[in-house]
Short mmCIF file of C-alpha atoms and ligand atoms in Angstrom, two decimals:
data_model
loop_
_atom_site.label_atom_id
_atom_site.label_comp_id
_atom_site.label_asym_id
_atom_site.label_seq_id
_atom_site.Cartn_x
_atom_site.Cartn_y
_atom_site.Cartn_z
CA MET A 222 56.36 50.64 181.91
CA GLU A 223 55.98 52.43 178.55
CA ARG A 224 56.06 49.91 175.69
CA GLU A 225 55.27 50.22 172.00
CA ILE A 226 52.33 48.33 170.59
CA HIS A 227 51.42 47.48 166.99
CA ARG A 228 47.75 48.13 166.43
CA ILE A 229 46.24 45.41 164.24
CA HIS A 230 42.55 46.27 164.57
CA PRO A 231 41.13 48.50 163.26
CA ALA A 232 43.70 47.85 160.56
CA PRO A 233 46.32 50.56 160.31
CA ALA A 234 47.77 49.29 157.03
CA ASP A 235 46.63 49.31 153.40
CA PRO A 236 44.66 46.27 152.30
CA ARG A 237 46.43 43.69 150.16
CA PRO A 238 45.19 40.64 148.27
CA LEU A 239 44.85 37.51 150.34
CA ALA A 240 46.42 35.38 147.59
CA GLY A 241 50.18 35.38 147.90
CA THR A 242 50.22 36.29 151.59
CA TYR A 243 52.16 33.17 152.52
CA LEU A 244 53.29 32.06 149.08
CA ASP A 245 55.38 35.17 148.53
CA ALA A 246 56.53 35.85 152.10
CA PRO A 247 59.94 34.78 153.34
CA LEU A 248 59.14 31.55 155.16
CA ALA A 249 62.43 30.71 156.76
CA PRO A 250 65.67 32.56 157.41
CA GLU A 251 68.31 32.07 154.74
CA ASP A 252 70.40 29.97 157.09
CA ALA A 253 67.57 27.44 157.17
CA ASP A 254 68.29 26.21 153.63
CA ASP A 255 70.48 23.38 154.85
CA ARG A 256 68.39 22.21 157.78
CA LEU A 257 64.84 21.07 158.46
CA PHE A 258 62.55 24.06 159.05
CA VAL A 259 59.27 23.10 160.75
CA TYR A 260 56.07 25.14 160.68
CA ALA A 261 52.46 24.71 161.71
CA ASN A 262 49.23 26.52 160.95
CA PHE A 263 45.90 26.76 162.73
CA VAL A 264 42.61 28.50 162.22
CA ARG A 265 40.81 29.15 165.47
CA SER A 266 37.81 30.98 166.83
CA LEU A 267 38.17 34.14 168.89
CA ASP A 268 37.65 31.97 171.97
CA GLY A 269 40.54 29.74 170.94
CA ARG A 270 38.79 26.64 169.59
CA ILE A 271 40.45 24.81 166.72
CA SER A 272 38.34 21.69 167.00
CA VAL A 273 35.16 20.60 168.76
CA ARG A 274 33.65 17.19 169.42
CA GLY A 275 30.29 16.77 167.73
CA ALA A 276 27.25 14.82 168.85
CA ASP A 277 28.65 11.83 166.90
CA GLY A 278 31.73 11.86 169.16
CA ARG A 279 34.05 12.95 166.36
CA GLU A 280 36.44 15.86 166.62
CA ARG A 281 36.49 18.25 163.72
CA VAL A 282 37.21 21.85 162.78
CA PRO A 283 33.86 23.60 163.31
CA GLY A 284 32.11 24.72 160.15
CA ASP A 285 31.81 28.23 161.52
CA VAL A 286 35.61 28.43 161.90
CA ALA A 287 36.83 26.74 158.71
CA ASN A 288 36.48 29.04 155.71
CA PRO A 289 37.74 29.46 152.14
CA ARG A 290 40.14 32.25 153.08
CA ASP A 291 41.89 30.02 155.57
CA TRP A 292 41.93 27.16 153.03
CA ARG A 293 43.78 29.52 150.67
CA LEU A 294 46.40 30.22 153.34
CA PHE A 295 46.62 26.52 154.22
CA GLN A 296 47.28 25.74 150.55
CA GLU A 297 49.98 28.37 150.21
CA LEU A 298 51.83 26.89 153.18
CA ALA A 299 51.35 23.35 151.84
CA ALA A 300 52.79 24.46 148.51
CA ARG A 301 56.04 25.34 150.21
CA ALA A 302 56.53 22.02 152.02
CA ASP A 303 58.51 18.99 150.99
CA VAL A 304 56.83 16.91 153.71
CA LEU A 305 53.52 17.19 155.58
CA LEU A 306 53.14 15.95 159.16
CA SER A 307 49.88 14.14 159.75
CA SER A 308 48.39 11.84 162.37
CA GLY A 309 46.87 8.40 162.75
CA ARG A 310 43.61 10.05 163.73
CA TYR A 311 43.47 11.98 160.45
CA PHE A 312 43.65 8.75 158.43
CA ARG A 313 40.96 7.15 160.59
CA GLU A 314 38.72 10.14 159.87
CA LEU A 315 39.56 9.99 156.18
CA ALA A 316 38.65 6.29 156.01
CA ALA A 317 35.37 7.06 157.75
CA GLY A 318 34.61 9.78 155.20
CA HIS A 319 34.97 12.61 157.68
CA ALA A 320 38.14 14.32 156.49
CA GLN A 321 39.28 16.40 153.57
CA ASP A 322 40.89 14.79 150.55
CA VAL A 323 44.26 13.09 150.91
CA LEU A 324 46.44 15.97 152.08
CA PRO A 325 46.76 17.53 148.64
CA VAL A 326 48.02 20.68 147.17
CA ASP A 327 44.60 21.53 145.73
CA SER A 328 44.15 20.63 142.04
CA GLY A 329 41.57 23.37 141.49
CA GLU A 330 42.14 26.24 139.07
CA ALA A 331 42.19 28.72 141.97
CA PHE A 332 45.38 27.07 143.24
CA ALA A 333 47.30 26.93 139.95
CA ASP A 334 49.76 29.47 141.38
CA CYS A 335 50.54 27.13 144.29
CA ARG A 336 51.28 24.26 141.92
CA ALA A 337 53.37 26.57 139.71
CA TRP A 338 55.32 27.71 142.78
CA ARG A 339 56.29 24.09 143.47
CA ARG A 340 57.40 23.50 139.90
CA GLU A 341 59.44 26.71 139.85
CA HIS A 342 61.15 25.73 143.08
CA GLY A 343 61.97 22.17 141.97
CA LEU A 344 59.49 20.50 144.32
CA ALA A 345 57.49 17.36 143.49
CA PRO A 346 53.83 17.97 142.56
CA GLN A 347 52.74 16.84 146.01
CA PRO A 348 54.65 16.86 149.32
CA ASP A 349 55.58 13.56 150.95
CA VAL A 350 53.73 12.58 154.13
CA ALA A 351 54.95 11.62 157.62
CA VAL A 352 52.28 10.18 159.91
CA LEU A 353 52.77 10.23 163.68
CA SER A 354 50.96 7.37 165.35
CA THR A 355 51.38 5.14 168.38
CA SER A 356 48.38 2.93 167.69
CA LEU A 357 49.08 2.32 163.98
CA ASP A 358 45.33 1.81 163.85
CA PHE A 359 44.71 3.24 160.41
CA THR A 360 44.91 2.36 156.76
CA LEU A 361 46.50 4.35 153.98
CA PRO A 362 44.37 5.32 151.01
CA GLU A 363 45.72 3.91 147.75
CA THR A 364 45.52 7.31 146.10
CA LEU A 365 48.22 8.65 148.40
CA LEU A 366 50.86 6.24 147.11
CA GLU A 367 49.50 6.33 143.56
CA GLN A 368 50.39 10.01 143.53
CA GLY A 369 54.04 8.96 143.86
CA ARG A 370 54.39 10.35 147.36
CA ARG A 371 56.69 8.78 149.91
CA VAL A 372 54.76 7.91 153.07
CA MET A 373 56.58 7.48 156.36
CA VAL A 374 54.93 6.32 159.56
CA LEU A 375 56.78 7.56 162.65
CA THR A 376 55.99 5.36 165.62
CA THR A 377 57.30 3.82 168.81
CA ARG A 378 59.47 0.73 169.26
CA ASP A 379 56.58 -1.16 170.93
CA ALA A 380 53.98 -0.36 168.28
CA ASP A 381 51.88 -3.30 167.11
CA GLU A 382 53.91 -5.56 164.77
CA MET A 383 50.94 -6.78 162.71
CA ARG A 384 49.72 -3.28 162.05
CA ALA A 385 53.23 -2.14 161.17
CA SER A 386 53.54 -5.01 158.67
CA ARG A 387 50.18 -4.13 157.12
CA LEU A 388 51.20 -0.49 156.65
CA ALA A 389 54.57 -1.57 155.22
CA ALA A 390 52.82 -3.94 152.81
CA ALA A 391 50.64 -1.02 151.71
CA GLY A 392 53.79 0.91 150.78
CA ALA A 393 54.66 2.97 153.86
CA GLU A 394 58.06 3.11 155.48
CA VAL A 395 57.50 2.36 159.16
CA ILE A 396 60.11 4.05 161.31
CA ARG A 397 60.31 3.05 164.97
CA LEU A 398 61.83 5.86 166.98
CA ASP A 399 61.06 5.97 170.70
CA SER A 400 60.81 3.43 173.48
CA GLY A 401 58.21 5.48 175.41
CA PRO A 402 54.47 5.72 174.72
CA HIS A 403 54.83 8.54 172.19
CA VAL A 404 57.14 9.66 169.44
CA SER A 405 59.20 12.63 170.54
CA GLY A 406 59.18 15.70 168.34
CA GLY A 407 62.96 15.78 168.34
CA ARG A 408 63.45 12.19 167.12
CA ALA A 409 60.67 12.59 164.56
CA MET A 410 62.24 15.70 163.08
CA ASP A 411 65.74 14.17 163.16
CA ALA A 412 64.35 11.24 161.16
CA LEU A 413 62.97 13.60 158.52
CA ALA A 414 66.08 15.79 158.43
CA GLY A 415 68.20 12.65 158.00
CA ARG A 416 66.14 11.77 154.93
CA GLY A 417 66.91 15.10 153.36
CA TYR A 418 63.71 17.04 154.08
CA ARG A 419 64.03 20.81 154.51
CA ARG A 420 60.47 22.15 154.96
CA ALA A 421 58.03 20.25 157.16
CA TYR A 422 54.48 21.57 157.49
CA SER A 423 52.48 20.20 160.41
CA VAL A 424 48.87 19.94 159.25
CA THR A 425 47.89 17.95 162.29
CA GLY A 426 46.56 19.00 165.65
CA PRO A 427 47.47 20.14 169.14
CA TRP A 428 49.14 16.95 170.42
CA VAL A 429 51.63 16.74 167.61
CA LEU A 430 52.25 20.46 168.05
CA HIS A 431 53.00 19.82 171.71
CA ALA A 432 55.55 17.13 170.82
CA LEU A 433 57.27 19.59 168.48
CA VAL A 434 57.23 22.55 170.86
CA ALA A 435 58.30 20.51 173.89
CA ASP A 436 61.48 19.55 172.01
CA ASP A 437 61.93 23.07 170.63
CA ARG A 438 61.53 21.84 167.07
CA LEU A 439 58.83 24.23 165.88
CA ASP A 440 60.31 27.14 163.92
CA ALA A 441 57.21 29.07 162.87
CA LEU A 442 53.58 29.12 163.95
CA PHE A 443 50.88 30.57 161.67
CA VAL A 444 47.57 31.36 163.37
CA THR A 445 44.44 32.74 161.73
CA THR A 446 41.76 33.98 164.11
CA VAL A 447 38.17 33.97 162.92
CA HIS A 448 36.31 36.71 164.75
CA ARG A 449 33.55 34.47 166.02
CA LEU A 450 32.83 33.19 169.50
CA ILE A 451 31.66 29.60 169.35
CA GLY A 452 31.80 28.20 172.90
CA GLY A 453 31.46 24.45 173.38
CA THR A 454 32.60 22.33 176.29
CA ASP A 455 34.55 19.57 174.52
CA TYR A 456 37.08 21.34 172.40
CA ALA A 457 40.79 21.68 171.64
CA GLY A 458 43.02 24.72 171.41
CA ILE A 459 46.15 24.92 169.32
CA LEU A 460 48.26 23.19 171.98
CA GLU A 461 47.21 20.25 174.17
CA GLY A 462 49.42 18.34 176.58
CA GLY A 463 51.47 18.92 179.69
CA ARG A 464 52.46 22.32 180.98
CA LEU A 465 55.51 23.64 179.16
CA GLU A 466 58.18 24.75 181.57
CA PRO A 467 59.66 27.12 180.85
CA ALA A 468 56.93 28.68 178.74
CA ARG A 469 58.10 29.07 175.14
CA GLU A 470 58.38 32.62 173.84
CA TRP A 471 56.97 33.56 170.43
CA THR A 472 57.84 37.05 169.37
N1 NAP B 759 41.64 24.40 163.24
C1 NAP B 759 42.79 23.97 162.77
O1 NAP B 759 43.56 24.73 162.17
C2 NAP B 759 43.19 22.52 162.94
C3 NAP B 759 44.43 22.09 162.47
C4 NAP B 759 44.78 20.75 162.66
C5 NAP B 759 43.90 19.88 163.28
N2 NAP B 759 42.70 20.36 163.72
C6 NAP B 759 41.76 19.48 164.42
O2 NAP B 759 42.33 19.06 165.64
C7 NAP B 759 41.81 17.79 166.00
C8 NAP B 759 42.96 16.84 166.31
O3 NAP B 759 43.77 16.70 165.14
P1 NAP B 759 44.79 15.51 164.93
O4 NAP B 759 44.24 14.27 165.52
O5 NAP B 759 45.21 15.48 163.52
O6 NAP B 759 46.06 15.94 165.72
P2 NAP B 759 46.64 15.65 167.16
O7 NAP B 759 45.57 15.83 168.17
O8 NAP B 759 47.85 16.46 167.28
O9 NAP B 759 47.09 14.13 167.06
C9 NAP B 759 46.27 13.08 167.48
C10 NAP B 759 46.78 11.77 166.93
O10 NAP B 759 48.12 11.84 166.41
C11 NAP B 759 48.93 10.79 166.91
N3 NAP B 759 49.93 11.43 167.76
C12 NAP B 759 49.90 12.68 168.29
N4 NAP B 759 51.04 12.95 168.95
C13 NAP B 759 51.80 11.83 168.83
C14 NAP B 759 53.08 11.47 169.31
N5 NAP B 759 53.83 12.33 170.03
N6 NAP B 759 53.56 10.24 169.03
C15 NAP B 759 52.83 9.36 168.30
N7 NAP B 759 51.60 9.65 167.82
C16 NAP B 759 51.10 10.87 168.09
C17 NAP B 759 48.00 9.85 167.64
O11 NAP B 759 47.62 8.87 166.68
P3 NAP B 759 47.23 7.37 167.10
O12 NAP B 759 45.94 7.51 167.86
O13 NAP B 759 47.06 6.69 165.78
O14 NAP B 759 48.32 6.82 167.95
C18 NAP B 759 46.81 10.74 168.02
O15 NAP B 759 45.57 10.07 168.03
C19 NAP B 759 40.95 17.34 164.82
O16 NAP B 759 39.60 17.62 165.07
C20 NAP B 759 41.44 18.21 163.67
O17 NAP B 759 40.43 18.42 162.70
C21 NAP B 759 42.34 21.66 163.58
#
């Protein structure tokens, strides 16, 4: 069957500056102003790896995949969010000194336009944070709450009471949503929508993405492909979890 294709490489279009690619683009349809719009972003290798397990047993974005250009795009998307979705694992890594700073819109001079964008659009200096976790086995860094950000922990009904109390004492709002072993993407997003959020940016990994996609709660997926092949046997792609049936279409 004859079908049109859009050639993307070699590039058919004029070059444009990287800065502003996501900051200036329409993010959501106009009718999404009065509902929660959910988006996620990944940088991956040409062979589909977003994360590999190192010799120390820790998962991380490989150094030959992460890069300043992607960080720029990550920041532009973060600038547009009123809440970031994170994970218990991220905070464990942060406490162990193996993660980036506390989910910030970067304070560096190079990102002044991102901070200005938030001011101009009436957003707080930093987005709030919603952490998905079943284990509740993490601590919150003081700096997160000192920045005046609301922190919500989205967990299950059976999650450990002591850990929940500790997180609440640290200043988080612990929200118990599901009776199963995991938080469903649908209930998690309903909880955020009910609290007035309109733009949720998932900065977490492939399991949270699966929860969102399985419940048809992901509106936009941003993927940057680094043209490197990195191999590795213990790795993650952008989506991990059970087979999605039917497969979800992304056009
Ligand atoms: N290349 C990229 O663009 C990119 C982007 C994001 C992340 N990553 C990498 O991907 C790897 C995994 O990231 P990640 O751990 O943040 O994300 P993840 O694999 O999606 O989430 C893992 C953690 O989130 C919690 N979780 C996930 N789904 C849940 C659900 N439905 N209900 C309740 N809790 C849930 C669990 O926390 P508890 O164990 O506390 O229960 C779990 O350990 C890391 O190496 C990260 O660096 C790469």
